[in-house]
């Protein structure tokens, strides 16, 4: 009898919980321990019915962290289009006679964040395939797309030499980084160190020790305080490991390595310099172009939360809107503001947009603003399809691969994560059990332990999924 009564009460309690209004179940989360010492802003909208579902402090301003990439991505898809490409090219002025280019060669940077080692070889091979072995005048690197400021406004200087903060430039090779891979050898001997891309632009000091814990913790760094490119490996190497370090500076790393690759192919140039390629001269000939589709950049920006890809879209928006070369971060902000005002009908002066990635400590937005971008994307299918496909999926891939695996939200939540010191955010879409599509934004602020904020967000998404 007691067992029958127990199951009856259990079934009754489950029905009671299901019968609770959604707002009541979400309100209960506001008593979570994490909110005793921190803030949160929340906005939920039913895209199927066109009605607001839940709001809590959604007009307040918060630092967004990487959910800022939603603003950049939606604007880029709307203003540039999914078929837009980011181009890095070789052009020349003069004429090719036998094995000699009698004139100047221009390497033109187009801020391609995914330009890798094999792409550099393609440029070199394109020149070699023309039979060119000598350039009589100048090899010029054209970095006129942006100004010379290589970090965004409000970026932290001591985030270098980490790979998530490379030195920005229209010429980016391997995301402005060197991949330093170490492997142990015999005990107490030097470990093996392999760096890619291979280049003599940087030096490697191998001071590591194989399989000896007394050598101390493994450390791979460079002399970044003096803007140097001496990479030092020290400490114990007991297993294979790869560190990604940015290099000072991206444009010089690209240009220097390109010239070295040319010489390895037997191609010599008289003078190497930085100069603008003439844009009006009829005699300018395009030799080869590496094109990067926006979709590829978008996917990495969202799935992997890649800052460089987001900044590339930000600066391409600036270049599309601006009438002059050497666009600035302010031009990128102006492009975001213009879209915010004309497409969303919101006043840009109520918010602060400092960069495209969310790295800046100067960014301040509200959950409501971010929700408007999610709504705009959803109701414009040409934007929504590539945007939705690029978002991380809970429990499946991207930055949400290891979250919500044991909840109803698994596979139902497509959302962008965000994390900087004191901030954890999550924004995107969730498919509810009744088939409705919801858009949501959660920004946790002043959180010392980000894991607690993520647990709060995961519970929230589980409730929405149910």
Short mmCIF file of C-alpha atoms in Angstrom, two decimals:
data_model
loop_
_atom_site.label_atom_id
_atom_site.label_comp_id
_atom_site.label_asym_id
_atom_site.label_seq_id
_atom_site.Cartn_x
_atom_site.Cartn_y
_atom_site.Cartn_z
CA UNK A 1 0.00 0.00 0.00
CA UNK A 2 2.83 2.37 0.89
CA UNK A 3 4.57 1.61 -2.41
CA UNK A 4 1.38 2.36 -4.36
CA UNK A 5 0.96 5.62 -2.45
CA UNK A 6 4.58 6.56 -3.13
CA UNK A 7 4.25 6.13 -6.91
CA UNK A 8 0.92 7.97 -6.88
CA UNK A 9 2.54 10.96 -5.14
CA UNK A 10 5.53 10.79 -7.50
CA UNK A 11 3.30 10.87 -10.59
CA UNK A 12 1.25 13.66 -9.05
CA UNK A 13 4.38 15.74 -8.37
CA UNK A 14 5.64 15.26 -11.94
CA UNK A 15 2.31 16.42 -13.33
CA UNK A 16 2.42 19.39 -10.95
CA UNK A 17 5.88 20.39 -12.15
CA UNK A 18 4.81 20.10 -15.79
CA UNK A 19 1.73 22.16 -15.04
CA UNK A 20 3.82 25.00 -13.60
CA UNK A 21 4.01 28.00 -15.93
CA UNK A 22 7.38 28.31 -17.67
CA UNK A 23 7.98 31.69 -16.09
CA UNK A 24 7.50 30.18 -12.64
CA UNK A 25 10.03 27.42 -13.33
CA UNK A 26 12.53 29.97 -14.64
CA UNK A 27 11.92 32.27 -11.68
CA UNK A 28 12.93 29.44 -9.38
CA UNK A 29 16.40 29.48 -10.93
CA UNK A 30 16.92 33.04 -9.72
CA UNK A 31 17.43 31.60 -6.24
CA UNK A 32 20.49 29.63 -7.36
CA UNK A 33 23.60 30.07 -5.22
CA UNK A 34 25.58 31.66 -8.06
CA UNK A 35 23.26 34.70 -8.13
CA UNK A 36 23.87 35.59 -4.49
CA UNK A 37 27.11 37.29 -5.48
CA UNK A 38 26.60 37.98 -9.18
CA UNK A 39 24.18 39.42 -11.71
CA UNK A 40 22.29 37.93 -14.63
CA UNK A 41 20.30 39.30 -17.54
CA UNK A 42 17.85 37.05 -19.39
CA UNK A 43 15.59 37.33 -22.42
CA UNK A 44 13.50 34.57 -24.06
CA UNK A 45 11.31 34.98 -27.14
CA UNK A 46 8.99 32.49 -28.86
CA UNK A 47 9.84 32.80 -32.54
CA UNK A 48 6.94 30.57 -33.53
CA UNK A 49 4.23 32.73 -31.94
CA UNK A 50 6.11 36.03 -32.03
CA UNK A 51 5.66 36.59 -28.28
CA UNK A 52 8.03 37.39 -25.43
CA UNK A 53 8.31 34.43 -23.06
CA UNK A 54 10.54 35.64 -20.26
CA UNK A 55 12.50 38.74 -19.31
CA UNK A 56 14.74 39.47 -16.37
CA UNK A 57 16.96 42.56 -16.24
CA UNK A 58 17.12 42.37 -20.03
CA UNK A 59 17.54 46.14 -20.51
CA UNK A 60 20.61 46.36 -18.26
CA UNK A 61 24.06 46.62 -19.83
CA UNK A 62 26.56 43.80 -19.48
CA UNK A 63 29.94 42.86 -20.90
CA UNK A 64 29.00 40.24 -23.47
CA UNK A 65 32.25 38.28 -23.95
CA UNK A 66 32.12 36.13 -27.09
CA UNK A 67 28.36 36.32 -27.64
CA UNK A 68 29.38 39.64 -29.20
CA UNK A 69 30.28 37.47 -32.20
CA UNK A 70 26.53 37.07 -32.85
CA UNK A 71 26.26 40.79 -33.54
CA UNK A 72 29.26 40.70 -35.87
CA UNK A 73 28.14 37.53 -37.66
CA UNK A 74 24.56 38.56 -38.30
CA UNK A 75 25.69 41.98 -39.54
CA UNK A 76 28.30 40.40 -41.82
CA UNK A 77 25.79 37.97 -43.33
CA UNK A 78 23.33 40.81 -43.88
CA UNK A 79 25.79 43.35 -45.27
CA UNK A 80 28.42 41.20 -47.01
CA UNK A 81 26.44 38.07 -47.86
CA UNK A 82 27.24 34.40 -47.42
CA UNK A 83 29.08 34.27 -50.77
CA UNK A 84 31.50 37.09 -49.88
CA UNK A 85 35.21 36.18 -50.02
CA UNK A 86 38.31 37.45 -48.23
CA UNK A 87 41.09 37.60 -50.81
CA UNK A 88 44.88 37.52 -50.61
CA UNK A 89 46.53 38.06 -53.97
CA UNK A 90 49.61 38.51 -56.10
CA UNK A 91 49.66 41.24 -58.75
CA UNK A 92 52.40 42.72 -60.83
CA UNK A 93 53.19 45.75 -62.95
CA UNK A 94 55.58 45.37 -65.84
CA UNK A 95 56.20 42.46 -68.16
CA UNK A 96 57.53 38.95 -67.96
CA UNK A 97 60.43 38.18 -70.28
CA UNK A 98 61.92 34.71 -70.15
CA UNK A 99 62.62 34.11 -66.42
CA UNK A 100 62.47 37.75 -65.35
CA UNK A 101 59.65 39.99 -64.17
CA UNK A 102 60.74 43.42 -65.33
CA UNK A 103 58.69 45.46 -62.90
CA UNK A 104 57.22 45.21 -59.42
CA UNK A 105 55.37 42.42 -57.62
CA UNK A 106 52.65 43.15 -55.06
CA UNK A 107 51.52 40.86 -52.25
CA UNK A 108 48.09 42.20 -51.28
CA UNK A 109 46.63 41.42 -47.88
CA UNK A 110 42.88 40.96 -47.58
CA UNK A 111 42.63 40.04 -43.90
CA UNK A 112 42.03 36.33 -44.44
CA UNK A 113 42.05 34.78 -40.94
CA UNK A 114 42.26 31.23 -42.31
CA UNK A 115 45.29 31.74 -44.57
CA UNK A 116 47.54 28.79 -43.76
CA UNK A 117 50.93 27.35 -44.69
CA UNK A 118 49.61 25.52 -47.75
CA UNK A 119 48.03 28.74 -49.02
CA UNK A 120 51.41 30.46 -48.82
CA UNK A 121 52.91 27.66 -50.89
CA UNK A 122 50.15 28.15 -53.46
CA UNK A 123 51.19 31.78 -53.90
CA UNK A 124 54.83 30.82 -54.26
CA UNK A 125 54.00 28.02 -56.73
CA UNK A 126 51.84 30.39 -58.78
CA UNK A 127 54.84 32.68 -59.24
CA UNK A 128 57.17 29.78 -59.98
CA UNK A 129 54.75 28.32 -62.54
CA UNK A 130 55.18 31.48 -64.62
CA UNK A 131 58.85 30.63 -64.92
CA UNK A 132 59.82 33.75 -62.97
CA UNK A 133 63.18 33.56 -61.24
CA UNK A 134 63.97 37.23 -60.80
CA UNK A 135 62.04 40.42 -60.03
CA UNK A 136 63.95 43.49 -61.18
CA UNK A 137 62.21 46.19 -59.16
CA UNK A 138 60.30 45.79 -55.91
CA UNK A 139 58.41 43.11 -54.03
CA UNK A 140 55.90 45.13 -52.03
CA UNK A 141 53.57 43.90 -49.30
CA UNK A 142 50.33 45.88 -49.41
CA UNK A 143 48.70 46.06 -45.96
CA UNK A 144 46.68 49.17 -46.74
CA UNK A 145 43.33 47.58 -45.91
CA UNK A 146 43.66 48.49 -42.20
CA UNK A 147 45.54 50.96 -40.07
CA UNK A 148 48.64 49.90 -38.15
CA UNK A 149 46.88 49.33 -34.80
CA UNK A 150 47.21 45.59 -34.32
CA UNK A 151 44.96 45.10 -31.27
CA UNK A 152 41.37 46.07 -30.70
CA UNK A 153 40.27 48.89 -28.42
CA UNK A 154 40.11 47.67 -24.83
CA UNK A 155 42.17 44.51 -25.40
CA UNK A 156 44.43 43.47 -22.53
CA UNK A 157 48.16 43.79 -23.22
CA UNK A 158 49.05 40.81 -21.03
CA UNK A 159 46.88 38.41 -23.07
CA UNK A 160 49.86 38.08 -25.39
CA UNK A 161 51.55 35.69 -26.30
CA UNK A 162 48.40 33.56 -26.21
CA UNK A 163 46.98 32.51 -29.57
CA UNK A 164 43.52 33.93 -28.87
CA UNK A 165 44.99 37.45 -29.18
CA UNK A 166 47.15 37.61 -32.32
CA UNK A 167 48.55 40.80 -33.80
CA UNK A 168 45.92 41.81 -36.36
CA UNK A 169 46.97 42.56 -39.93
CA UNK A 170 45.68 42.27 -43.50
CA UNK A 171 48.42 39.63 -43.89
CA UNK A 172 47.79 36.76 -41.47
CA UNK A 173 49.70 33.47 -41.72
CA UNK A 174 48.60 30.54 -39.56
CA UNK A 175 46.35 32.95 -37.64
CA UNK A 176 49.43 34.99 -36.72
CA UNK A 177 50.76 32.11 -34.64
CA UNK A 178 53.45 29.45 -34.47
CA UNK A 179 52.44 25.93 -33.46
CA UNK A 180 55.14 24.59 -31.14
CA UNK A 181 54.97 20.80 -30.76
CA UNK A 182 57.17 18.97 -28.22
CA UNK A 183 57.70 15.24 -27.79
CA UNK A 184 59.79 13.44 -25.13
CA UNK A 185 62.93 11.50 -26.00
CA UNK A 186 65.03 9.38 -23.64
CA UNK A 187 65.02 10.37 -19.97
CA UNK A 188 67.01 13.53 -19.18
CA UNK A 189 67.70 14.24 -22.87
CA UNK A 190 66.46 17.17 -24.93
CA UNK A 191 62.88 16.75 -26.17
CA UNK A 192 62.04 17.02 -29.84
CA UNK A 193 60.66 20.42 -30.86
CA UNK A 194 58.89 21.01 -34.18
CA UNK A 195 57.49 24.43 -35.12
CA UNK A 196 55.07 25.23 -37.93
CA UNK A 197 54.96 27.14 -40.15
CA UNK A 198 58.67 26.61 -40.72
CA UNK A 199 60.39 29.99 -40.88
CA UNK A 200 63.61 31.70 -39.84
CA UNK A 201 61.54 34.67 -38.67
CA UNK A 202 61.64 33.23 -35.14
CA UNK A 203 64.27 31.36 -33.09
CA UNK A 204 63.81 28.34 -30.83
CA UNK A 205 65.73 27.77 -27.59
CA UNK A 206 65.17 24.20 -26.47
CA UNK A 207 65.91 23.97 -22.74
CA UNK A 208 63.43 21.20 -22.02
CA UNK A 209 64.14 17.89 -20.30
CA UNK A 210 62.54 14.60 -21.28
CA UNK A 211 60.69 12.47 -18.71
CA UNK A 212 62.07 14.10 -15.57
CA UNK A 213 59.46 15.70 -13.25
CA UNK A 214 62.25 17.36 -11.25
CA UNK A 215 62.85 19.64 -14.25
CA UNK A 216 59.65 21.47 -13.34
CA UNK A 217 56.46 22.23 -15.18
CA UNK A 218 56.61 22.44 -18.97
CA UNK A 219 56.59 26.03 -20.21
CA UNK A 220 56.51 27.20 -23.82
CA UNK A 221 56.65 30.96 -24.34
CA UNK A 222 58.47 33.75 -26.16
CA UNK A 223 60.14 36.96 -25.02
CA UNK A 224 56.95 38.94 -25.58
CA UNK A 225 57.69 41.72 -23.09
CA UNK A 226 60.46 42.94 -25.39
CA UNK A 227 58.47 42.22 -28.58
CA UNK A 228 60.87 39.44 -29.42
CA UNK A 229 60.36 36.19 -31.28
CA UNK A 230 62.66 33.86 -29.36
CA UNK A 231 60.58 30.83 -28.44
CA UNK A 232 61.79 29.04 -25.31
CA UNK A 233 60.88 25.51 -24.26
CA UNK A 234 61.72 24.65 -20.64
CA UNK A 235 60.70 22.15 -17.97
CA UNK A 236 59.68 18.52 -18.12
CA UNK A 237 58.31 16.97 -21.32
CA UNK A 238 56.67 13.65 -20.49
CA UNK A 239 54.13 13.43 -23.32
CA UNK A 240 53.49 15.05 -26.73
CA UNK A 241 52.06 18.53 -26.43
CA UNK A 242 51.42 21.50 -28.73
CA UNK A 243 51.31 25.16 -27.72
CA UNK A 244 50.09 27.92 -30.02
CA UNK A 245 51.95 31.22 -29.59
CA UNK A 246 51.28 34.48 -31.37
CA UNK A 247 54.26 36.18 -33.02
CA UNK A 248 55.30 39.80 -33.21
CA UNK A 249 54.08 40.96 -35.71
CA UNK A 250 51.72 39.16 -38.09
CA UNK A 251 52.48 41.20 -41.22
CA UNK A 252 56.25 40.83 -40.79
CA UNK A 253 55.91 37.11 -40.07
CA UNK A 254 53.88 36.62 -43.25
CA UNK A 255 56.09 38.78 -45.47
CA UNK A 256 59.40 37.43 -44.17
CA UNK A 257 58.27 33.82 -44.55
CA UNK A 258 56.92 34.50 -48.05
CA UNK A 259 60.25 35.96 -49.20
CA UNK A 260 62.10 32.99 -47.68
CA UNK A 261 59.84 30.55 -49.54
CA UNK A 262 60.46 32.42 -52.80
CA UNK A 263 64.21 32.12 -52.34
CA UNK A 264 63.90 28.42 -51.55
CA UNK A 265 62.29 28.08 -54.98
CA UNK A 266 65.15 29.97 -56.60
CA UNK A 267 63.19 33.22 -57.01
CA UNK A 268 65.17 36.36 -56.16
CA UNK A 269 63.93 39.92 -55.64
CA UNK A 270 66.02 43.07 -55.50
CA UNK A 271 64.08 45.07 -52.90
CA UNK A 272 61.43 44.10 -50.33
CA UNK A 273 59.27 46.79 -48.78
CA UNK A 274 55.76 47.76 -47.70
CA UNK A 275 53.87 49.80 -50.30
CA UNK A 276 50.38 50.22 -51.73
CA UNK A 277 49.52 48.54 -54.98
CA UNK A 278 48.26 51.12 -57.53
CA UNK A 279 44.51 50.69 -57.93
CA UNK A 280 43.92 52.73 -61.08
CA UNK A 281 46.83 51.67 -63.24
CA UNK A 282 45.75 49.68 -66.30
CA UNK A 283 49.07 47.89 -66.30
CA UNK A 284 48.38 45.99 -63.04
CA UNK A 285 47.94 42.27 -63.72
CA UNK A 286 46.47 39.75 -61.28
CA UNK A 287 48.74 36.72 -61.04
CA UNK A 288 46.95 34.62 -58.41
CA UNK A 289 44.31 35.02 -55.68
CA UNK A 290 43.53 32.89 -52.63
CA UNK A 291 39.84 33.33 -51.82
CA UNK A 292 38.32 32.53 -48.43
CA UNK A 293 34.50 32.17 -48.31
CA UNK A 294 32.75 34.05 -45.53
CA UNK A 295 30.95 30.82 -44.57
CA UNK A 296 34.26 29.20 -43.63
CA UNK A 297 35.28 32.18 -41.50
CA UNK A 298 31.81 32.35 -39.93
CA UNK A 299 31.85 28.70 -38.90
CA UNK A 300 35.14 28.95 -37.07
CA UNK A 301 34.16 32.25 -35.45
CA UNK A 302 31.04 30.66 -33.95
CA UNK A 303 31.83 26.95 -33.52
CA UNK A 304 35.31 27.52 -32.10
CA UNK A 305 34.71 31.06 -30.80
CA UNK A 306 37.70 32.21 -32.81
CA UNK A 307 38.50 35.85 -32.13
CA UNK A 308 40.57 36.40 -35.27
CA UNK A 309 37.75 35.24 -37.56
CA UNK A 310 35.31 37.57 -35.82
CA UNK A 311 37.71 40.50 -36.13
CA UNK A 312 38.21 39.72 -39.82
CA UNK A 313 34.46 40.01 -40.42
CA UNK A 314 34.44 43.20 -38.34
CA UNK A 315 37.16 44.82 -40.48
CA UNK A 316 35.64 43.63 -43.74
CA UNK A 317 32.41 45.32 -42.68
CA UNK A 318 34.48 48.43 -42.06
CA UNK A 319 36.12 48.20 -45.48
CA UNK A 320 32.79 47.70 -47.25
CA UNK A 321 31.28 50.75 -45.56
CA UNK A 322 34.30 53.07 -45.54
CA UNK A 323 35.31 55.10 -48.57
CA UNK A 324 39.00 55.13 -47.65
CA UNK A 325 41.84 52.67 -47.21
CA UNK A 326 43.35 51.79 -43.85
CA UNK A 327 40.08 51.27 -42.06
CA UNK A 328 40.06 51.41 -38.28
CA UNK A 329 38.25 49.70 -35.46
CA UNK A 330 36.04 52.78 -35.28
CA UNK A 331 34.99 52.14 -38.88
CA UNK A 332 33.94 48.64 -37.87
CA UNK A 333 31.94 50.07 -34.99
CA UNK A 334 30.26 52.52 -37.37
CA UNK A 335 29.25 49.65 -39.64
CA UNK A 336 27.69 47.76 -36.72
CA UNK A 337 25.93 50.92 -35.53
CA UNK A 338 24.50 51.66 -38.96
CA UNK A 339 22.96 48.19 -39.24
CA UNK A 340 21.68 48.34 -35.67
CA UNK A 341 19.90 51.60 -36.41
CA UNK A 342 18.48 50.89 -39.86
CA UNK A 343 17.70 47.16 -39.64
CA UNK A 344 16.81 46.78 -35.96
CA UNK A 345 15.53 50.27 -35.25
CA UNK A 346 17.62 50.59 -32.09
CA UNK A 347 19.71 53.53 -30.92
CA UNK A 348 23.46 52.67 -31.04
CA UNK A 349 24.16 55.36 -28.45
CA UNK A 350 22.56 53.14 -25.82
CA UNK A 351 25.30 50.52 -26.23
CA UNK A 352 29.06 50.24 -26.58
CA UNK A 353 30.55 48.17 -29.41
CA UNK A 354 34.35 48.27 -29.35
CA UNK A 355 35.38 45.23 -31.39
CA UNK A 356 33.99 42.28 -33.31
CA UNK A 357 34.96 39.40 -31.04
CA UNK A 358 33.99 40.40 -27.50
CA UNK A 359 37.58 40.49 -26.24
CA UNK A 360 37.41 44.18 -25.37
CA UNK A 361 36.57 45.20 -21.82
CA UNK A 362 34.82 48.24 -23.32
CA UNK A 363 31.91 46.31 -24.85
CA UNK A 364 28.53 46.82 -23.18
CA UNK A 365 25.26 45.48 -24.53
CA UNK A 366 21.91 44.30 -23.16
CA UNK A 367 20.24 40.88 -23.48
CA UNK A 368 17.41 42.61 -25.31
CA UNK A 369 19.79 43.95 -27.97
CA UNK A 370 21.28 40.53 -28.57
CA UNK A 371 17.82 39.02 -28.74
CA UNK A 372 16.93 41.43 -31.55
CA UNK A 373 19.86 40.13 -33.60
CA UNK A 374 18.73 36.54 -33.05
CA UNK A 375 15.19 37.47 -34.09
CA UNK A 376 16.40 39.33 -37.17
CA UNK A 377 18.47 36.35 -38.27
CA UNK A 378 15.59 33.92 -37.76
CA UNK A 379 13.14 35.94 -39.82
CA UNK A 380 15.60 36.34 -42.72
CA UNK A 381 16.21 32.84 -44.01
CA UNK A 382 19.20 33.71 -46.19
CA UNK A 383 20.93 34.82 -42.98
CA UNK A 384 19.49 32.23 -40.62
CA UNK A 385 20.53 29.08 -42.51
CA UNK A 386 24.32 29.69 -42.57
CA UNK A 387 24.19 31.34 -39.13
CA UNK A 388 22.26 28.50 -37.46
CA UNK A 389 24.49 25.84 -39.06
CA UNK A 390 27.59 27.55 -37.66
CA UNK A 391 26.41 27.74 -34.04
CA UNK A 392 27.72 25.15 -31.53
CA UNK A 393 25.24 22.37 -30.71
CA UNK A 394 24.76 21.37 -27.07
CA UNK A 395 26.43 18.05 -26.30
CA UNK A 396 27.51 17.62 -29.92
CA UNK A 397 30.18 20.03 -31.18
CA UNK A 398 32.02 23.32 -30.90
CA UNK A 399 32.29 25.05 -27.55
CA UNK A 400 29.13 23.25 -26.36
CA UNK A 401 30.43 19.76 -27.11
CA UNK A 402 30.85 18.83 -23.45
CA UNK A 403 27.81 20.63 -22.05
CA UNK A 404 24.18 19.52 -21.48
CA UNK A 405 24.93 15.96 -22.59
CA UNK A 406 22.62 14.39 -20.02
CA UNK A 407 19.77 16.87 -20.42
CA UNK A 408 16.84 17.43 -22.73
CA UNK A 409 18.81 20.34 -24.21
CA UNK A 410 21.27 18.00 -25.89
CA UNK A 411 20.97 18.50 -29.64
CA UNK A 412 18.13 21.00 -29.17
CA UNK A 413 20.24 24.02 -28.26
CA UNK A 414 22.24 25.84 -30.95
CA UNK A 415 23.97 28.70 -29.19
CA UNK A 416 27.07 30.87 -28.90
CA UNK A 417 29.09 30.74 -25.71
CA UNK A 418 31.05 33.58 -24.16
CA UNK A 419 33.73 33.65 -21.45
CA UNK A 420 36.09 36.28 -20.13
CA UNK A 421 37.15 36.94 -16.57
CA UNK A 422 33.97 37.54 -14.56
CA UNK A 423 31.61 36.97 -17.49
CA UNK A 424 29.87 33.87 -18.81
CA UNK A 425 27.21 34.17 -21.49
CA UNK A 426 25.09 31.98 -23.74
CA UNK A 427 22.75 33.03 -26.54
CA UNK A 428 21.04 31.27 -29.39
CA UNK A 429 18.10 29.03 -30.17
CA UNK A 430 16.36 26.09 -28.54
CA UNK A 431 13.64 23.82 -29.87
CA UNK A 432 11.05 23.22 -27.16
CA UNK A 433 9.17 19.96 -26.61
CA UNK A 434 6.02 21.47 -28.17
CA UNK A 435 7.93 22.15 -31.40
CA UNK A 436 8.22 25.89 -30.87
CA UNK A 437 11.50 27.58 -31.73
CA UNK A 438 12.75 29.89 -28.98
CA UNK A 439 15.50 32.51 -28.99
CA UNK A 440 17.24 33.17 -25.69
CA UNK A 441 20.02 35.23 -24.15
CA UNK A 442 21.69 34.69 -20.76
CA UNK A 443 24.54 36.93 -19.58
CA UNK A 444 26.06 36.17 -16.17
CA UNK A 445 28.18 39.00 -14.80
CA UNK A 446 30.66 39.26 -11.90
CA UNK A 447 31.13 35.50 -11.64
CA UNK A 448 34.43 34.28 -10.16
CA UNK A 449 33.81 30.62 -10.98
CA UNK A 450 32.57 30.40 -14.53
CA UNK A 451 31.61 26.74 -14.09
CA UNK A 452 28.82 27.82 -11.73
CA UNK A 453 27.42 30.22 -14.30
CA UNK A 454 27.55 27.54 -16.99
CA UNK A 455 25.70 25.13 -14.72
CA UNK A 456 23.01 27.80 -14.26
CA UNK A 457 22.76 28.28 -18.03
CA UNK A 458 22.54 24.52 -18.63
CA UNK A 459 19.65 24.18 -16.19
CA UNK A 460 17.94 27.10 -17.87
CA UNK A 461 18.27 25.51 -21.32
CA UNK A 462 17.02 22.18 -20.01
CA UNK A 463 13.86 23.86 -18.74
CA UNK A 464 13.31 25.63 -22.07
CA UNK A 465 13.78 22.34 -23.92
CA UNK A 466 11.06 20.72 -21.83
#
